[in-house]
Every structure is written in C-alpha cells, then in structure tokens.
Amino acid sequence: RDPEMSRGLGDVYKRQASIMIHEKFSTPELSNSLEDYIEAVRNIELEKGCATVGEIAEALNVKKPSASLAMKQLKERGLVEYTQYSPIVLTREGRYYADRVISCHTMVKEFLITVLKMEEKRADEVACCIEHIMTLEEISRFQLLTDRCRERGE
C-alpha cells in the first residue's frame, strides 16, 4: 500500500464511506485476502488507469499465479473484468466494494494515528487487519471520535 496515496485520498474516502453506510448495495462477501486484492487493483487503477497481474502481485508481495487466481475469483463474483494477459479493470460493483474497503482502511488508520498516536507505518499495518472485521457503521464511529479529537486539538 502506498501511504502517500491513502493520505491524499483520505477525504474522498471518508465522504464515500459515510454515504455508503446508509446506502444499500448488494456486494458479495469476500475473504480478507480477496479484499486485499480488490483494494490493490483499485489503488493501481487510480494511479495508472488499469492493473496487471504483475503489478497486483508486486503490490501484495505474492506470486503472479496467486494474483491470477484471485482475479479469476473476483471475475466470477462480477467485481473485475479479467482475461488472461489483459489489463484488469474493476466493474462498477468492484469499484464500489474496493472504495468501501479503502475508506474503512483510511478511517481506521486516521483513528490510530490521531487518537492512539501510532506511527504511520504501524497504523497502516494495523488498519489492514482491522478493516476486514469491522462494519462501516463501527468504522464511522472511529471517524467521529477522530474528528472530535482533531477539533479539540488532541
């Protein structure tokens, strides 16, 4: 994950997540691993327009066959457009799901840095674990607390 990119898009993701909390959208349940893959695809897509299996594998520090298998699984769920040896792009549902995961990650990371005073690198690692188990409503509470701490200058 690119901390600079997450920081730059934080406000966008905060707004999106607060909207998503109240919006009903049919999204398939994904494993933590597939959520990491879809997040990586989105980050690469935002940076370059589309992703390749090699870029995804590099971003997640996995082998290309693992990334390829994950793309097949995401394609089966309708979240990516993927054909072997072709660029990978998210579908509308895939972008929604990825943005939701990234929003959660961003809000949890901000909470850990602002409220718990964690170092950015460690906060990023911890947020990556927490983002998979919390609901958007729970994460929005993190955001409220983070915002209150900022307002008070804590």
PDB file of C-alpha atoms in Angstrom:
ATOM      1  CA  ARG A   1       0.000   0.000   0.000  1.00  0.00           C
ATOM      2  CA  ASP A   2       1.187   3.474  -0.811  1.00  0.00           C
ATOM      3  CA  PRO A   3       0.770   5.636   2.315  1.00  0.00           C
ATOM      4  CA  GLU A   4       1.066   8.819   0.281  1.00  0.00           C
ATOM      5  CA  MET A   5      -1.824   7.783  -1.927  1.00  0.00           C
ATOM      6  CA  SER A   6      -4.051   6.826   1.020  1.00  0.00           C
ATOM      7  CA  ARG A   7      -3.322  10.123   2.722  1.00  0.00           C
ATOM      8  CA  GLY A   8      -4.131  12.131  -0.407  1.00  0.00           C
ATOM      9  CA  LEU A   9      -7.416  10.362  -0.984  1.00  0.00           C
ATOM     10  CA  GLY A  10      -8.458  10.242   2.670  1.00  0.00           C
ATOM     11  CA  ASP A  11     -11.078  12.971   2.485  1.00  0.00           C
ATOM     12  CA  VAL A  12     -12.626  11.452  -0.632  1.00  0.00           C
ATOM     13  CA  TYR A  13     -12.834   8.051   1.015  1.00  0.00           C
ATOM     14  CA  LYS A  14     -14.250   9.488   4.245  1.00  0.00           C
ATOM     15  CA  ARG A  15     -17.090  11.132   2.312  1.00  0.00           C
ATOM     16  CA  GLN A  16     -17.725   7.983   0.296  1.00  0.00           C
ATOM     17  CA  ALA A  17     -17.779   5.764   3.356  1.00  0.00           C
ATOM     18  CA  SER A  18     -20.259   7.981   5.184  1.00  0.00           C
ATOM     19  CA  ILE A  19     -22.545   7.761   2.158  1.00  0.00           C
ATOM     20  CA  MET A  20     -22.016   4.000   1.826  1.00  0.00           C
ATOM     21  CA  ILE A  21     -23.024   3.381   5.427  1.00  0.00           C
ATOM     22  CA  HIS A  22     -26.551   4.483   4.626  1.00  0.00           C
ATOM     23  CA  GLU A  23     -26.695   3.075   1.096  1.00  0.00           C
ATOM     24  CA  LYS A  24     -27.881  -0.444   0.379  1.00  0.00           C
ATOM     25  CA  PHE A  25     -25.819  -2.140  -2.301  1.00  0.00           C
ATOM     26  CA  SER A  26     -25.630  -5.845  -2.968  1.00  0.00           C
ATOM     27  CA  THR A  27     -21.999  -6.832  -2.544  1.00  0.00           C
ATOM     28  CA  PRO A  28     -20.688 -10.361  -2.244  1.00  0.00           C
ATOM     29  CA  GLU A  29     -18.845 -11.399   0.866  1.00  0.00           C
ATOM     30  CA  LEU A  30     -15.137 -11.636   0.200  1.00  0.00           C
ATOM     31  CA  SER A  31     -12.347 -13.214   2.188  1.00  0.00           C
ATOM     32  CA  ASN A  32      -9.787 -10.900   3.764  1.00  0.00           C
ATOM     33  CA  SER A  33      -7.354 -11.942   1.056  1.00  0.00           C
ATOM     34  CA  LEU A  34      -9.744 -11.084  -1.802  1.00  0.00           C
ATOM     35  CA  GLU A  35     -10.482  -7.750  -0.136  1.00  0.00           C
ATOM     36  CA  ASP A  36      -6.727  -7.062  -0.187  1.00  0.00           C
ATOM     37  CA  TYR A  37      -6.629  -7.946  -3.885  1.00  0.00           C
ATOM     38  CA  ILE A  38      -9.554  -5.738  -4.823  1.00  0.00           C
ATOM     39  CA  GLU A  39      -8.027  -2.894  -2.814  1.00  0.00           C
ATOM     40  CA  ALA A  40      -4.730  -3.333  -4.665  1.00  0.00           C
ATOM     41  CA  VAL A  41      -6.491  -3.345  -8.042  1.00  0.00           C
ATOM     42  CA  ARG A  42      -8.294  -0.120  -7.153  1.00  0.00           C
ATOM     43  CA  ASN A  43      -5.142   1.635  -5.965  1.00  0.00           C
ATOM     44  CA  ILE A  44      -3.282   0.644  -9.140  1.00  0.00           C
ATOM     45  CA  GLU A  45      -6.299   1.561 -11.282  1.00  0.00           C
ATOM     46  CA  LEU A  46      -6.432   5.013  -9.678  1.00  0.00           C
ATOM     47  CA  GLU A  47      -2.744   5.513 -10.362  1.00  0.00           C
ATOM     48  CA  LYS A  48      -2.457   4.002 -13.846  1.00  0.00           C
ATOM     49  CA  GLY A  49      -5.978   3.501 -15.240  1.00  0.00           C
ATOM     50  CA  CYS A  50      -5.841  -0.294 -15.129  1.00  0.00           C
ATOM     51  CA  ALA A  51      -3.851  -3.026 -13.415  1.00  0.00           C
ATOM     52  CA  THR A  52      -1.871  -6.058 -14.481  1.00  0.00           C
ATOM     53  CA  VAL A  53      -1.420  -9.332 -12.648  1.00  0.00           C
ATOM     54  CA  GLY A  54       2.270  -8.486 -12.231  1.00  0.00           C
ATOM     55  CA  GLU A  55       1.528  -5.111 -10.642  1.00  0.00           C
ATOM     56  CA  ILE A  56      -1.022  -6.657  -8.296  1.00  0.00           C
ATOM     57  CA  ALA A  57       1.383  -9.436  -7.317  1.00  0.00           C
ATOM     58  CA  GLU A  58       4.123  -6.890  -6.666  1.00  0.00           C
ATOM     59  CA  ALA A  59       1.825  -4.642  -4.606  1.00  0.00           C
ATOM     60  CA  LEU A  60       0.782  -7.537  -2.374  1.00  0.00           C
ATOM     61  CA  ASN A  61       4.150  -9.312  -2.376  1.00  0.00           C
ATOM     62  CA  VAL A  62       2.692 -12.528  -3.812  1.00  0.00           C
ATOM     63  CA  LYS A  63       3.495 -14.657  -6.853  1.00  0.00           C
ATOM     64  CA  LYS A  64       1.777 -13.982 -10.182  1.00  0.00           C
ATOM     65  CA  PRO A  65      -0.161 -17.303 -10.186  1.00  0.00           C
ATOM     66  CA  SER A  66      -1.711 -16.342  -6.829  1.00  0.00           C
ATOM     67  CA  ALA A  67      -2.749 -12.942  -8.186  1.00  0.00           C
ATOM     68  CA  SER A  68      -4.106 -14.559 -11.347  1.00  0.00           C
ATOM     69  CA  LEU A  69      -6.222 -16.999  -9.322  1.00  0.00           C
ATOM     70  CA  ALA A  70      -7.561 -14.142  -7.197  1.00  0.00           C
ATOM     71  CA  MET A  71      -8.526 -12.213 -10.366  1.00  0.00           C
ATOM     72  CA  LYS A  72     -10.421 -15.258 -11.625  1.00  0.00           C
ATOM     73  CA  GLN A  73     -12.299 -15.422  -8.317  1.00  0.00           C
ATOM     74  CA  LEU A  74     -13.102 -11.704  -8.428  1.00  0.00           C
ATOM     75  CA  LYS A  75     -14.259 -12.084 -12.036  1.00  0.00           C
ATOM     76  CA  GLU A  76     -16.602 -14.929 -11.001  1.00  0.00           C
ATOM     77  CA  ARG A  77     -18.149 -12.542  -8.478  1.00  0.00           C
ATOM     78  CA  GLY A  78     -18.567  -9.825 -11.094  1.00  0.00           C
ATOM     79  CA  LEU A  79     -16.074  -7.450  -9.493  1.00  0.00           C
ATOM     80  CA  VAL A  80     -13.380  -7.278 -12.193  1.00  0.00           C
ATOM     81  CA  GLU A  81     -13.136  -7.552 -15.938  1.00  0.00           C
ATOM     82  CA  TYR A  82     -10.314 -10.016 -16.436  1.00  0.00           C
ATOM     83  CA  THR A  83      -8.970 -12.056 -19.311  1.00  0.00           C
ATOM     84  CA  GLN A  84      -5.579 -13.722 -19.050  1.00  0.00           C
ATOM     85  CA  TYR A  85      -2.733 -11.434 -20.231  1.00  0.00           C
ATOM     86  CA  SER A  86      -5.075  -8.428 -20.491  1.00  0.00           C
ATOM     87  CA  PRO A  87      -5.299  -5.333 -18.288  1.00  0.00           C
ATOM     88  CA  ILE A  88      -7.619  -5.665 -15.300  1.00  0.00           C
ATOM     89  CA  VAL A  89     -10.306  -3.130 -14.518  1.00  0.00           C
ATOM     90  CA  LEU A  90     -12.919  -3.108 -11.815  1.00  0.00           C
ATOM     91  CA  THR A  91     -16.597  -3.281 -12.642  1.00  0.00           C
ATOM     92  CA  ARG A  92     -18.939  -0.716 -11.127  1.00  0.00           C
ATOM     93  CA  GLU A  93     -19.634  -3.121  -8.261  1.00  0.00           C
ATOM     94  CA  GLY A  94     -15.912  -3.809  -7.919  1.00  0.00           C
ATOM     95  CA  ARG A  95     -15.110  -0.099  -7.638  1.00  0.00           C
ATOM     96  CA  TYR A  96     -17.823   0.298  -5.032  1.00  0.00           C
ATOM     97  CA  TYR A  97     -16.507  -2.629  -2.996  1.00  0.00           C
ATOM     98  CA  ALA A  98     -12.870  -1.532  -3.315  1.00  0.00           C
ATOM     99  CA  ASP A  99     -13.689   2.052  -2.373  1.00  0.00           C
ATOM    100  CA  ARG A 100     -15.547   0.763   0.667  1.00  0.00           C
ATOM    101  CA  VAL A 101     -12.529  -1.282   1.789  1.00  0.00           C
ATOM    102  CA  ILE A 102     -10.151   1.627   1.157  1.00  0.00           C
ATOM    103  CA  SER A 103     -12.477   4.012   3.019  1.00  0.00           C
ATOM    104  CA  CYS A 104     -12.513   1.718   6.019  1.00  0.00           C
ATOM    105  CA  HIS A 105      -8.736   1.371   5.929  1.00  0.00           C
ATOM    106  CA  THR A 106      -8.276   5.143   5.697  1.00  0.00           C
ATOM    107  CA  MET A 107     -10.628   5.920   8.579  1.00  0.00           C
ATOM    108  CA  VAL A 108      -9.154   3.265  10.874  1.00  0.00           C
ATOM    109  CA  LYS A 109      -5.617   4.409  10.047  1.00  0.00           C
ATOM    110  CA  GLU A 110      -6.503   8.037  10.815  1.00  0.00           C
ATOM    111  CA  PHE A 111      -8.012   6.958  14.132  1.00  0.00           C
ATOM    112  CA  LEU A 112      -4.891   5.015  15.074  1.00  0.00           C
ATOM    113  CA  ILE A 113      -2.620   7.941  14.194  1.00  0.00           C
ATOM    114  CA  THR A 114      -4.756  10.757  15.609  1.00  0.00           C
ATOM    115  CA  VAL A 115      -6.313   9.181  18.688  1.00  0.00           C
ATOM    116  CA  LEU A 116      -3.881   6.430  19.638  1.00  0.00           C
ATOM    117  CA  LYS A 117      -0.785   8.312  18.403  1.00  0.00           C
ATOM    118  CA  MET A 118       0.603   5.338  16.450  1.00  0.00           C
ATOM    119  CA  GLU A 119       3.409   5.766  13.967  1.00  0.00           C
ATOM    120  CA  GLU A 120       2.061   5.884  10.397  1.00  0.00           C
ATOM    121  CA  LYS A 121       3.692   2.640   9.227  1.00  0.00           C
ATOM    122  CA  ARG A 122       2.361   0.649  12.184  1.00  0.00           C
ATOM    123  CA  ALA A 123      -1.073   2.296  11.893  1.00  0.00           C
ATOM    124  CA  ASP A 124      -1.209   1.227   8.252  1.00  0.00           C
ATOM    125  CA  GLU A 125      -0.377  -2.384   9.186  1.00  0.00           C
ATOM    126  CA  VAL A 126      -2.956  -2.497  11.981  1.00  0.00           C
ATOM    127  CA  ALA A 127      -5.630  -0.814   9.855  1.00  0.00           C
ATOM    128  CA  CYS A 128      -5.101  -3.500   7.222  1.00  0.00           C
ATOM    129  CA  CYS A 129      -6.099  -6.128   9.782  1.00  0.00           C
ATOM    130  CA  ILE A 130      -8.962  -4.212  11.378  1.00  0.00           C
ATOM    131  CA  GLU A 131     -10.598  -3.094   8.119  1.00  0.00           C
ATOM    132  CA  HIS A 132     -11.709  -6.660   7.390  1.00  0.00           C
ATOM    133  CA  ILE A 133     -13.626  -7.282  10.600  1.00  0.00           C
ATOM    134  CA  MET A 134     -15.452  -4.024  11.298  1.00  0.00           C
ATOM    135  CA  THR A 135     -18.708  -2.826   9.822  1.00  0.00           C
ATOM    136  CA  LEU A 136     -18.931   0.538   8.130  1.00  0.00           C
ATOM    137  CA  GLU A 137     -21.082   1.769  10.990  1.00  0.00           C
ATOM    138  CA  GLU A 138     -18.404   0.842  13.525  1.00  0.00           C
ATOM    139  CA  ILE A 139     -15.725   2.498  11.432  1.00  0.00           C
ATOM    140  CA  SER A 140     -17.828   5.641  11.081  1.00  0.00           C
ATOM    141  CA  ARG A 141     -17.779   5.838  14.893  1.00  0.00           C
ATOM    142  CA  PHE A 142     -13.981   5.767  14.714  1.00  0.00           C
ATOM    143  CA  GLN A 143     -14.205   8.683  12.301  1.00  0.00           C
ATOM    144  CA  LEU A 144     -16.475  10.671  14.625  1.00  0.00           C
ATOM    145  CA  LEU A 145     -14.068  10.181  17.516  1.00  0.00           C
ATOM    146  CA  THR A 146     -11.100  11.078  15.314  1.00  0.00           C
ATOM    147  CA  ASP A 147     -12.841  14.267  14.158  1.00  0.00           C
ATOM    148  CA  ARG A 148     -13.700  15.235  17.755  1.00  0.00           C
ATOM    149  CA  CYS A 149     -10.099  14.729  18.844  1.00  0.00           C
ATOM    150  CA  ARG A 150      -8.909  16.917  15.972  1.00  0.00           C
ATOM    151  CA  GLU A 151     -11.419  19.655  16.871  1.00  0.00           C
ATOM    152  CA  ARG A 152     -10.119  19.665  20.441  1.00  0.00           C
ATOM    153  CA  GLY A 153      -6.530  19.681  19.267  1.00  0.00           C
ATOM    154  CA  GLU A 154      -5.736  16.387  20.975  1.00  0.00           C
TER     155      GLU A 154
END
